[in-house]
mmCIF file of C-alpha atoms and ligand atoms in Angstrom:
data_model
loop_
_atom_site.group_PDB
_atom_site.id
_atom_site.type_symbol
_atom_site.label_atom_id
_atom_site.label_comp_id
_atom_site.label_asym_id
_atom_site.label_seq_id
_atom_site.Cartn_x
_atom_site.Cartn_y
_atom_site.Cartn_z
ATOM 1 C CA UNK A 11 73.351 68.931 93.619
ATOM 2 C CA UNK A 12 73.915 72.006 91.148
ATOM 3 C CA UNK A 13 72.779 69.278 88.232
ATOM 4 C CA UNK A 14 69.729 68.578 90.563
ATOM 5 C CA UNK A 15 68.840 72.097 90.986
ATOM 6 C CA UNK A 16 69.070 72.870 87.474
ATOM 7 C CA UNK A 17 67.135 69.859 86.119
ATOM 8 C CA UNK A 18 63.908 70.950 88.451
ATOM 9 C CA UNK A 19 63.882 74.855 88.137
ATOM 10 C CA UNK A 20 65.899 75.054 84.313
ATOM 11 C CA UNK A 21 68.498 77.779 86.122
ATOM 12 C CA UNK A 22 71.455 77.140 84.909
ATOM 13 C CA UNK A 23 74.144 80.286 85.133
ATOM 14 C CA UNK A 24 76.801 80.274 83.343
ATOM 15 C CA UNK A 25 80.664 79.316 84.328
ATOM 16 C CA UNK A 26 82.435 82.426 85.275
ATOM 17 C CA UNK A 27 84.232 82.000 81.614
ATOM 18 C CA UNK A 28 81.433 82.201 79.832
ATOM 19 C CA UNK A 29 79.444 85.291 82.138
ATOM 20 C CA UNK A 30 79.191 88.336 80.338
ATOM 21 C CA UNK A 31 80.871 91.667 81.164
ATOM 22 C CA UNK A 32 81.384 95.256 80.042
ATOM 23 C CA UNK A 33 84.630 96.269 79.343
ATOM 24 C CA UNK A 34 86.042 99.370 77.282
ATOM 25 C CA UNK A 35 82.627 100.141 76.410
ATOM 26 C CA UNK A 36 81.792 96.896 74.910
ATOM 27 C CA UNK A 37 79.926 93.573 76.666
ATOM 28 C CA UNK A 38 82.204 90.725 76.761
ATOM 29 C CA UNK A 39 82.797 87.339 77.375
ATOM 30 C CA UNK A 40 84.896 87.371 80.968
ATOM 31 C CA UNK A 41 87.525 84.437 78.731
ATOM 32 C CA UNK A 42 87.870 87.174 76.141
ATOM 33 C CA UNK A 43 89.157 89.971 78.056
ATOM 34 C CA UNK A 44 92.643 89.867 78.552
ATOM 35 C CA UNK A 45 95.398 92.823 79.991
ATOM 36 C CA UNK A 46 99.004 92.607 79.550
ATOM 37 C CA UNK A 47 101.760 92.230 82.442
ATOM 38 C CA UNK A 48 103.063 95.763 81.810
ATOM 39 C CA UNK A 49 99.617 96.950 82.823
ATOM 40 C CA UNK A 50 100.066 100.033 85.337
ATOM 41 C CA UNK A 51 97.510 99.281 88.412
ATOM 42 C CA UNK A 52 98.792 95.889 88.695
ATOM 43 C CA UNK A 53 102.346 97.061 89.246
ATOM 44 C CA UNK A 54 101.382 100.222 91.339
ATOM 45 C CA UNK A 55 97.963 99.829 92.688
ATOM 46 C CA UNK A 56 96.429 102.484 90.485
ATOM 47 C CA UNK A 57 93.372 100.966 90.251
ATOM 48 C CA UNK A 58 89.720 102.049 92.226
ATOM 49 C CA UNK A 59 86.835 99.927 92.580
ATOM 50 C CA UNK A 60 83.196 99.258 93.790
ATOM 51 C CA UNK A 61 81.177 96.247 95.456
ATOM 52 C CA UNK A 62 77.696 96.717 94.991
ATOM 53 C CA UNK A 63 75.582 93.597 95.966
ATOM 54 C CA UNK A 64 72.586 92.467 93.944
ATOM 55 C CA UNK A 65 69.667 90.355 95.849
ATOM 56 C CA UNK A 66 68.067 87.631 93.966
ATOM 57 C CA UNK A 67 64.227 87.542 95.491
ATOM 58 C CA UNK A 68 62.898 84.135 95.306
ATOM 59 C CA UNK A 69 58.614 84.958 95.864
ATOM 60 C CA UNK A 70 58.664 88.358 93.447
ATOM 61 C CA UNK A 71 61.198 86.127 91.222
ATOM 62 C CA UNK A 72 63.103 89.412 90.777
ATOM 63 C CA UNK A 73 66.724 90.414 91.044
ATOM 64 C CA UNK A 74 67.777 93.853 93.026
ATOM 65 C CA UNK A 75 71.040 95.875 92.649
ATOM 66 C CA UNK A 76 71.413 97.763 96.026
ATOM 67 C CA UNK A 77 71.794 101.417 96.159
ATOM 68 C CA UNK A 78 73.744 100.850 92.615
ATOM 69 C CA UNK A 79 74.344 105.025 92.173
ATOM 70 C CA UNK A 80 75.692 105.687 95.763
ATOM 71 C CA UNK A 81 78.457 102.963 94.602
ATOM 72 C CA UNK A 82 79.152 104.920 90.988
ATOM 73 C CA UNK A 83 78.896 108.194 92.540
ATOM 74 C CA UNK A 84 81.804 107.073 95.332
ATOM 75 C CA UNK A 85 83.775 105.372 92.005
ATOM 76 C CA UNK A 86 83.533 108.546 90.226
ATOM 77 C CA UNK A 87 85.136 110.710 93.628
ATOM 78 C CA UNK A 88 87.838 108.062 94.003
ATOM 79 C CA UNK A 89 88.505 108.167 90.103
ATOM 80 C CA UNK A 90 88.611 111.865 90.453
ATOM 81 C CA UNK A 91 91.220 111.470 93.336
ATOM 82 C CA UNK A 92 93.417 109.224 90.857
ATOM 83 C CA UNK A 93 93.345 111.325 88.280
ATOM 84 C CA UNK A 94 91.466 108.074 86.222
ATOM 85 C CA UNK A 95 89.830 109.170 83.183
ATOM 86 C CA UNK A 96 86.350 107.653 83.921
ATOM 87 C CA UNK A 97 83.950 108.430 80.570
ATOM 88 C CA UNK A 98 81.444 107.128 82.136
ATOM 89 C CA UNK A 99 77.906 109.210 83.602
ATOM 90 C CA UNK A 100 76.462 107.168 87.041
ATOM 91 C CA UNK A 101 73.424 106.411 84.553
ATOM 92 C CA UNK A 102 75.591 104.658 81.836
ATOM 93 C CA UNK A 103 77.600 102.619 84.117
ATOM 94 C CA UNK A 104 74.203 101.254 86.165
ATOM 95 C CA UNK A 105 72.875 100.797 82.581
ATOM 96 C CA UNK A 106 75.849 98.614 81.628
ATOM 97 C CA UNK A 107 75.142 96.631 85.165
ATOM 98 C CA UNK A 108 71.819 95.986 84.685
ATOM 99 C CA UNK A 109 72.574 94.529 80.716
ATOM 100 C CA UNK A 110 75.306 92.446 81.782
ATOM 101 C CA UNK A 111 72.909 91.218 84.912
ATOM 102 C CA UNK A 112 70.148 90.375 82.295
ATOM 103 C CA UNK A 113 72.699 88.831 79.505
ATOM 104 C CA UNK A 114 73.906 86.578 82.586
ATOM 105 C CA UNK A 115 70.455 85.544 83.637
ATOM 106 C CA UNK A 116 71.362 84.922 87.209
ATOM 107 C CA UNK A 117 68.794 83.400 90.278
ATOM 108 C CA UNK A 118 70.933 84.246 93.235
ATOM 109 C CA UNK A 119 72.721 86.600 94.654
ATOM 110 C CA UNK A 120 75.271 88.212 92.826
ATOM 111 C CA UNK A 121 78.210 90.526 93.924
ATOM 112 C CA UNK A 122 79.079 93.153 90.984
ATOM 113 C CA UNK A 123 82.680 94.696 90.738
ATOM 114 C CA UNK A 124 83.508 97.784 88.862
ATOM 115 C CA UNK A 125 86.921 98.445 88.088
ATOM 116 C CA UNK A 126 88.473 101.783 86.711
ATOM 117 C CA UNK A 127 92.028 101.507 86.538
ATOM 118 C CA UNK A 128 95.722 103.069 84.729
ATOM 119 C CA UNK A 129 95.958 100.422 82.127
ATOM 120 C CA UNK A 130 98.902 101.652 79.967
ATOM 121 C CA UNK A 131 101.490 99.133 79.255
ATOM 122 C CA UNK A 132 103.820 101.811 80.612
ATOM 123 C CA UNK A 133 106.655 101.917 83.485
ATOM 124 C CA UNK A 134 106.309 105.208 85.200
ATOM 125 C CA UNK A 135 104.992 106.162 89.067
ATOM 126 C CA UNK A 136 102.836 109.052 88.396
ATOM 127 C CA UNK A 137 99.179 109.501 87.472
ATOM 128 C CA UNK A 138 99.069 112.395 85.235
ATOM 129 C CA UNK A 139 99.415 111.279 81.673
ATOM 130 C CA UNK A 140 98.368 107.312 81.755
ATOM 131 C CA UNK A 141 95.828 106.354 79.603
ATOM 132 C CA UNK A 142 92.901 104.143 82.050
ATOM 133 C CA UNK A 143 90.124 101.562 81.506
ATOM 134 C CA UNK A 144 86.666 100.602 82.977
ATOM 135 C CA UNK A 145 85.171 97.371 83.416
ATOM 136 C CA UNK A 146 82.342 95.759 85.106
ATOM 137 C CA UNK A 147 82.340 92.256 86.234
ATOM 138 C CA UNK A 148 80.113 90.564 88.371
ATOM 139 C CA UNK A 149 79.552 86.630 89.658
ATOM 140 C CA UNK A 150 77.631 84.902 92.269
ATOM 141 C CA UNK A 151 78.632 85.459 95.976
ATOM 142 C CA UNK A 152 77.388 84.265 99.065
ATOM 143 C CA UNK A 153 78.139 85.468 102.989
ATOM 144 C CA UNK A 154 81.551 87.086 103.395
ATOM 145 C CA UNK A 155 81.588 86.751 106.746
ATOM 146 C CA UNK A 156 79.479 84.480 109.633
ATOM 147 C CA UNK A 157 76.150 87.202 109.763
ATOM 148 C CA UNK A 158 74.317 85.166 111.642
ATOM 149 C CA UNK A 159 76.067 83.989 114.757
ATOM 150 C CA UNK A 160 78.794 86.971 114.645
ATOM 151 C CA UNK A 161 82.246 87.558 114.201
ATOM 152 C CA UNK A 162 85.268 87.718 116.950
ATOM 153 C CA UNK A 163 87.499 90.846 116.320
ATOM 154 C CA UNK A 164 91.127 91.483 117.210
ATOM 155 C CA UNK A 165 92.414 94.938 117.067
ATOM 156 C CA UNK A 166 95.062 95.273 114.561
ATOM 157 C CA UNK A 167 98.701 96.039 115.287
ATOM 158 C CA UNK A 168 98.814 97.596 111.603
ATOM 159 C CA UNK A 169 96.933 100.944 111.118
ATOM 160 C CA UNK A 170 94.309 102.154 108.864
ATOM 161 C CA UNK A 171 96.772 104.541 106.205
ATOM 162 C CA UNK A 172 96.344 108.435 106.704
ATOM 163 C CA UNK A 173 94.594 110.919 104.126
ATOM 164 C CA UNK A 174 97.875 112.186 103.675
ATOM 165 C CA UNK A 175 99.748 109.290 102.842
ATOM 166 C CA UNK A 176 96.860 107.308 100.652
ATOM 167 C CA UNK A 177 93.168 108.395 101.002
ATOM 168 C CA UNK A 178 91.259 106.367 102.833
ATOM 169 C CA UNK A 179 88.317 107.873 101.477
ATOM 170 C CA UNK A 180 89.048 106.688 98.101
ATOM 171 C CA UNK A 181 88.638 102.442 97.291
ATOM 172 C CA UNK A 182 91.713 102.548 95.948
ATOM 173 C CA UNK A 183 92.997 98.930 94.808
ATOM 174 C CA UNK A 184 96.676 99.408 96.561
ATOM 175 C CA UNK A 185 95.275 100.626 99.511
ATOM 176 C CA UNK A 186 94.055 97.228 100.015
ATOM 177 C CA UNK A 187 96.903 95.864 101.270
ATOM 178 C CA UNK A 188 96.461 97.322 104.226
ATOM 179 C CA UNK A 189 93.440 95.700 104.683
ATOM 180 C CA UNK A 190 94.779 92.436 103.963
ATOM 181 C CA UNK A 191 97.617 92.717 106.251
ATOM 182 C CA UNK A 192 95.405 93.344 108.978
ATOM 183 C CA UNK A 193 92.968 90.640 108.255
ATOM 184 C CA UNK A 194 95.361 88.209 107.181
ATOM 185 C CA UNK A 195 97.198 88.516 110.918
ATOM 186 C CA UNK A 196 93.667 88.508 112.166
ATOM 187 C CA UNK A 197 93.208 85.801 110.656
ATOM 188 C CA UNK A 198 96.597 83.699 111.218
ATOM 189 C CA UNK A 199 95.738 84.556 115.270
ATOM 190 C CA UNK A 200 92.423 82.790 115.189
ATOM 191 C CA UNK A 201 90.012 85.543 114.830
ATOM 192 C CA UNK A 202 87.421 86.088 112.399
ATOM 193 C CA UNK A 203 88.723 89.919 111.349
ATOM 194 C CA UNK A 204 90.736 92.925 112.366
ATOM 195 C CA UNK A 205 89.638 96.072 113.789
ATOM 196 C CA UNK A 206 92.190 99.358 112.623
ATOM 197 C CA UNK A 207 93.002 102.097 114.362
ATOM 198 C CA UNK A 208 94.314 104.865 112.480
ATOM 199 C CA UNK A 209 97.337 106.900 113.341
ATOM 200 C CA UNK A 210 96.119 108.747 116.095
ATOM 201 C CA UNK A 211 94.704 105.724 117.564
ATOM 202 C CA UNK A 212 90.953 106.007 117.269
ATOM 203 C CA UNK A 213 89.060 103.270 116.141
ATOM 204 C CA UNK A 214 88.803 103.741 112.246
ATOM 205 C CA UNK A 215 86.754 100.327 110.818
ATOM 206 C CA UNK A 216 87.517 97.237 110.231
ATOM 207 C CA UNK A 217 89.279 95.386 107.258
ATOM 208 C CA UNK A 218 86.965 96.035 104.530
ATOM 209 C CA UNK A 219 84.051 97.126 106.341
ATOM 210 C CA UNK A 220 82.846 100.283 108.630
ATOM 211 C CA UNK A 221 81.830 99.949 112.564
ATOM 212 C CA UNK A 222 78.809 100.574 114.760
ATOM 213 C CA UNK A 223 78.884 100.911 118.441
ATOM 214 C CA UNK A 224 75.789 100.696 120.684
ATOM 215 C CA UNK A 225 75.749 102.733 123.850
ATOM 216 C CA UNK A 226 73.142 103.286 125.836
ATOM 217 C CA UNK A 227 70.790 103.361 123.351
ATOM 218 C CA UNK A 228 72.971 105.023 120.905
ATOM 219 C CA UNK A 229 74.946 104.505 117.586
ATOM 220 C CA UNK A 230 78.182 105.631 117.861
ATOM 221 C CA UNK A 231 80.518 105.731 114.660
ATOM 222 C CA UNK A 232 84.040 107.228 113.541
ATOM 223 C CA UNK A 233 83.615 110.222 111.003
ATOM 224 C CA UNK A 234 84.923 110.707 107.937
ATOM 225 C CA UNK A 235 87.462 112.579 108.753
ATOM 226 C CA UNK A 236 88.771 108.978 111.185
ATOM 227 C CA UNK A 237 90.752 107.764 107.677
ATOM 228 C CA UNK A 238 87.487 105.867 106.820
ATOM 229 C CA UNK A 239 85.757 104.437 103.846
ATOM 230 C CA UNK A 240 83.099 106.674 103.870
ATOM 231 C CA UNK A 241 80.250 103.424 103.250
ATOM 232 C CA UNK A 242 77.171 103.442 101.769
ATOM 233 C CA UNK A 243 76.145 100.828 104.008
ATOM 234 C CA UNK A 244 77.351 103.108 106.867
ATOM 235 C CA UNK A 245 74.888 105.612 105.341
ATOM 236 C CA UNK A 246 72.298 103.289 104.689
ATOM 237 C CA UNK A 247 71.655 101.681 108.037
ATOM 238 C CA UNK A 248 72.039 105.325 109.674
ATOM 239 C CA UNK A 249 69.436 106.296 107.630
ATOM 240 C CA UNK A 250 67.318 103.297 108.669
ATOM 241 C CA UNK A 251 68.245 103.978 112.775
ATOM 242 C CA UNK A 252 66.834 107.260 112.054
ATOM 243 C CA UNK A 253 63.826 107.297 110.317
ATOM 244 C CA UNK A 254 62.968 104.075 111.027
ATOM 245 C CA UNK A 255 63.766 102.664 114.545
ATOM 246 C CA UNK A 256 64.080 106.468 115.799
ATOM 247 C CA UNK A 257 67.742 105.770 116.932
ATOM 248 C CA UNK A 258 70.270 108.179 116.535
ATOM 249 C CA UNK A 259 73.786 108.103 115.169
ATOM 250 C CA UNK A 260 76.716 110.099 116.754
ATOM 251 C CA UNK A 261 79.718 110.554 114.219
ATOM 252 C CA UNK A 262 82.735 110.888 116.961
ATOM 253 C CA UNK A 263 86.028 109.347 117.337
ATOM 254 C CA UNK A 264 86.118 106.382 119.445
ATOM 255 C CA UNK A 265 88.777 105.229 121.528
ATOM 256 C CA UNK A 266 89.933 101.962 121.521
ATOM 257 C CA UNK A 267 88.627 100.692 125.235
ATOM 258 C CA UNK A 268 85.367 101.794 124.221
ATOM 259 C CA UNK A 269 84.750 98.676 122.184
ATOM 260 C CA UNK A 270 85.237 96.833 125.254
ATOM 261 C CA UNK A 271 82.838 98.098 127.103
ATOM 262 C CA UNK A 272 79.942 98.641 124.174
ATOM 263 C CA UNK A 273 76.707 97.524 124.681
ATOM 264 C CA UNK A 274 76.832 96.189 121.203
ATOM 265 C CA UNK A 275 78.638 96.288 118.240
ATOM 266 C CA UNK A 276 79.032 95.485 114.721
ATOM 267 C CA UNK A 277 80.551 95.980 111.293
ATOM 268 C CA UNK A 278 78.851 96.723 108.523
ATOM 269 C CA UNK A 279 79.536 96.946 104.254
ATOM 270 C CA UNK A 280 78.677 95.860 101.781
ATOM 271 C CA UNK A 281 80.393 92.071 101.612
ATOM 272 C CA UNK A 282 80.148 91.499 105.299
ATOM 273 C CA UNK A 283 76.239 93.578 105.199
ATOM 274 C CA UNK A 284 75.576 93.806 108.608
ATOM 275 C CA UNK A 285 77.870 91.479 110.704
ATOM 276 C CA UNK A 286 77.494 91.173 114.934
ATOM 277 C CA UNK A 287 80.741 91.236 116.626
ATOM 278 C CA UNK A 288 80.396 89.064 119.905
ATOM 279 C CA UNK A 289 84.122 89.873 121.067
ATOM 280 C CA UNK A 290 87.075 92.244 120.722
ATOM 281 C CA UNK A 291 90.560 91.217 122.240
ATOM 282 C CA UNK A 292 88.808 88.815 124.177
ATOM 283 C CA UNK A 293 86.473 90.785 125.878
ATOM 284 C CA UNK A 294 82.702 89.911 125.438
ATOM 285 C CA UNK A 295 80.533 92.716 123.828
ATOM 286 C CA UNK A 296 77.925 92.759 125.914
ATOM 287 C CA UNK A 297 76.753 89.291 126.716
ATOM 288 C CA UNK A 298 78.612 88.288 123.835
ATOM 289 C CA UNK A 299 75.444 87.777 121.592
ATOM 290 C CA UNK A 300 74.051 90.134 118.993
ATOM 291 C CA UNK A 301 72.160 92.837 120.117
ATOM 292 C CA UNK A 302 68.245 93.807 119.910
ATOM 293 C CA UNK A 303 69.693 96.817 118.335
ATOM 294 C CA UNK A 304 72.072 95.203 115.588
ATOM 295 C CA UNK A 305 69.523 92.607 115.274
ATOM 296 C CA UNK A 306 66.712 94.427 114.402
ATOM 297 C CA UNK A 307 69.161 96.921 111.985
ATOM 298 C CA UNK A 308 70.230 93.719 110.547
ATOM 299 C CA UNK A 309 66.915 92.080 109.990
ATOM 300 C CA UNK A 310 65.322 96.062 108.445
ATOM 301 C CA UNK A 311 68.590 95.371 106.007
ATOM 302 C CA UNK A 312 67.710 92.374 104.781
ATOM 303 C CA UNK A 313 64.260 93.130 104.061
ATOM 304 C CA UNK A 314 65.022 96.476 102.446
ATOM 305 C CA UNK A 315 67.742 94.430 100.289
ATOM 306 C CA UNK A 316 65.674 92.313 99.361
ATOM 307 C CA UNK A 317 62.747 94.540 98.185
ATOM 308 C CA UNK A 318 60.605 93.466 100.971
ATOM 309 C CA UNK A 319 60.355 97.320 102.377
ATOM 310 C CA UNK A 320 57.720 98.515 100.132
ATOM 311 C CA UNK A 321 59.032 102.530 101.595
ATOM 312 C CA UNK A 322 62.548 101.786 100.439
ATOM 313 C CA UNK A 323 62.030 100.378 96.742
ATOM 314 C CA UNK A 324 63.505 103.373 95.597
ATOM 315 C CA UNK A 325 67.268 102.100 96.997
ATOM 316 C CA UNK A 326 66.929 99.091 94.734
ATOM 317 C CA UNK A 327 67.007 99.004 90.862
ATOM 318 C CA UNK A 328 65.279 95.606 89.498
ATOM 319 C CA UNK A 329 67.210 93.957 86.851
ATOM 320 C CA UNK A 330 64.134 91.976 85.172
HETATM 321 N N1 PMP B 417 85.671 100.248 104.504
HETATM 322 C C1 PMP B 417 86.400 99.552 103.631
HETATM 323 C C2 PMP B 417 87.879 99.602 103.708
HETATM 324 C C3 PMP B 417 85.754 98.758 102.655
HETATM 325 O O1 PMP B 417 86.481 98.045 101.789
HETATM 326 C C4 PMP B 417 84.349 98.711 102.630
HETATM 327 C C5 PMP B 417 83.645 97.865 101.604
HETATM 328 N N2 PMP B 417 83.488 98.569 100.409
HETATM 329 C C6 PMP B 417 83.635 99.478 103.551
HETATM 330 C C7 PMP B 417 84.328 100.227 104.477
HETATM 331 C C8 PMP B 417 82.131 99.506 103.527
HETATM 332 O O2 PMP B 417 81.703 100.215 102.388
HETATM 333 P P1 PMP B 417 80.331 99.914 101.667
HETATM 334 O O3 PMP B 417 79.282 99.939 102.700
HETATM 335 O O4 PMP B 417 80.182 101.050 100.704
HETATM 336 O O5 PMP B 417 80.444 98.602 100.994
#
């Protein structure tokens, strides 16, 4: 099928291997990077990271990066909150995107990871005083969860971590074991992903992702200060409610019960983009469909993704 494809339209991307990337301030081969087992994040998690999402559009024949600064501006504050040396301006590191984007020459959509991390070769749990790296790798990625006919949600029996025991507002690489834990068990009970709570036992967001309810015409969402990941998808689509479909957002904690009896719901990020959730510990959303609300967000997504929104072009950065 791939062979097909390529024979017909001449696309053919390269093998992960081969792909370009930047690293250390130079572009790379992905084979040719290599980091040694001492190396500090992968022994303590002192790592932070983005996932920006890049649209391929098939009529304009054009590639877009989503809202590419919002995602170096947040790797800059988490970077900041690690004490990671990040040399790097928001301008140089979308610059180094779009190159590697254009050296890979990809036709579909493509899912973009920056990584600053402690990369000494050095035993010691502390941040001051380890030397870091940067890198930016990207490769092709599809759905990360069902979009179209929604997701079933369990809430978690592990809790989002506190502010004052790991910042939730930073995308810190350790701090993602605690979203795998939850989805994992999520997972392992036959639903499609976990909801947290956080230690007081409001609704924070869900694994990797942030949450939406609708109520009575309403968007309801946890604030910042609910041990979230502050999302620029979160930002985006209440943005779009707003000055768009006139719908407004309230940032409040939300108790747990109050996803049962929602109107609608669903998560939102920049993997799962904007995902319906038809149940939560068994109880139907609503009629257990998507929503006209999270439907129409979903669909004003999309089309601003993928530079259909003529308004929005400014969230997008082409990469040919
Ligand atoms: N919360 C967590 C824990 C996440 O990992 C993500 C994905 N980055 C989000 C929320 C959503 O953030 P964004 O919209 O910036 O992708």
């Amino acid at each position: 099928m791939a062979l097909e494809t390529e024979a017909k339209t001449g696309y053919s991307p390269p093998t992960q291997a081969e792909s370009w990337v930047f690293f250390n301030g130079e572009f790379q081969r992905y084979k040719d990077v290599h980091l040694g087992l001492m190396t500090h994040a992968l022994h303590y998690g002192t790592g932070c990271f983005e996932g920006i999402r890049a649209y391929w559009n098939e009529a304009q024949e054009q590639m877009f990066c989503l809202l590419m600064e919002d995602h170096f501006k947040r790797l800059q504050l988490s970077a900041k909150i690690l004490q990671i040396d990040l040399p790097y301006s928001v301008a140089q590191m979308s610059e180094a995107t779009v190159e590697i984007m254009r050296r890979n020459g990809w036709r579909e959509d493509i899912y973009v990871r920056p990584l600053a991390f402690k990369s000494d070769e050095k035993i010691g749990v502390k941040l001051k005083g380890i030397g870091s790296s940067f890198g930016i790798y990207a490769s092709p990625f599809g759905n990360y969860v069902d979009v179209d006919s929604g997701i079933h949600c369990k809430v978690s029996s592990w809790r989002r971590v506190d502010d004052n025991a790991a910042p939730a507002r930073a995308k810190v690489t350790g701090i993602y074991i605690n979203s795998a834990l939850a989805k994992s068990d999520a997972e392992e009970d036959g639903y499609d992903e976990a909801i947290v709570l956080n230690q007081d036992g409001h609704v924070s967001e869900g694994s990797a992702a942030n949450i939406f309810l609708v109520k009575d015409g309403v968007l309801l969402t946890p604030p910042a200060s609910d041990n979230i990941l502050e999302g620029v998808t979160r930002r985006a689509l209440m943005t779009l409610a707003r000055e768009d479909l006139g719908i407004a957002t309230v940032e409040r904690s939300i108790d747990r019960t109050e996803l049962y009896v929602a109107d609608e719901a669903f998560l939102c990020g920049t993997g799962v983009q904007v995902s319906p959730i038809l149940s939560v510990d068994h109880r139907q959303v609503g009629d257990g469909t998507a929503g006209p609300i999270t439907k129409e967000l979903q669909q004003l997504y999309f089309d601003v993704a993928k530079g259909r929104v003529e308004e929005r072009l400014g969230w997008l950065t082409p990469i040919y």
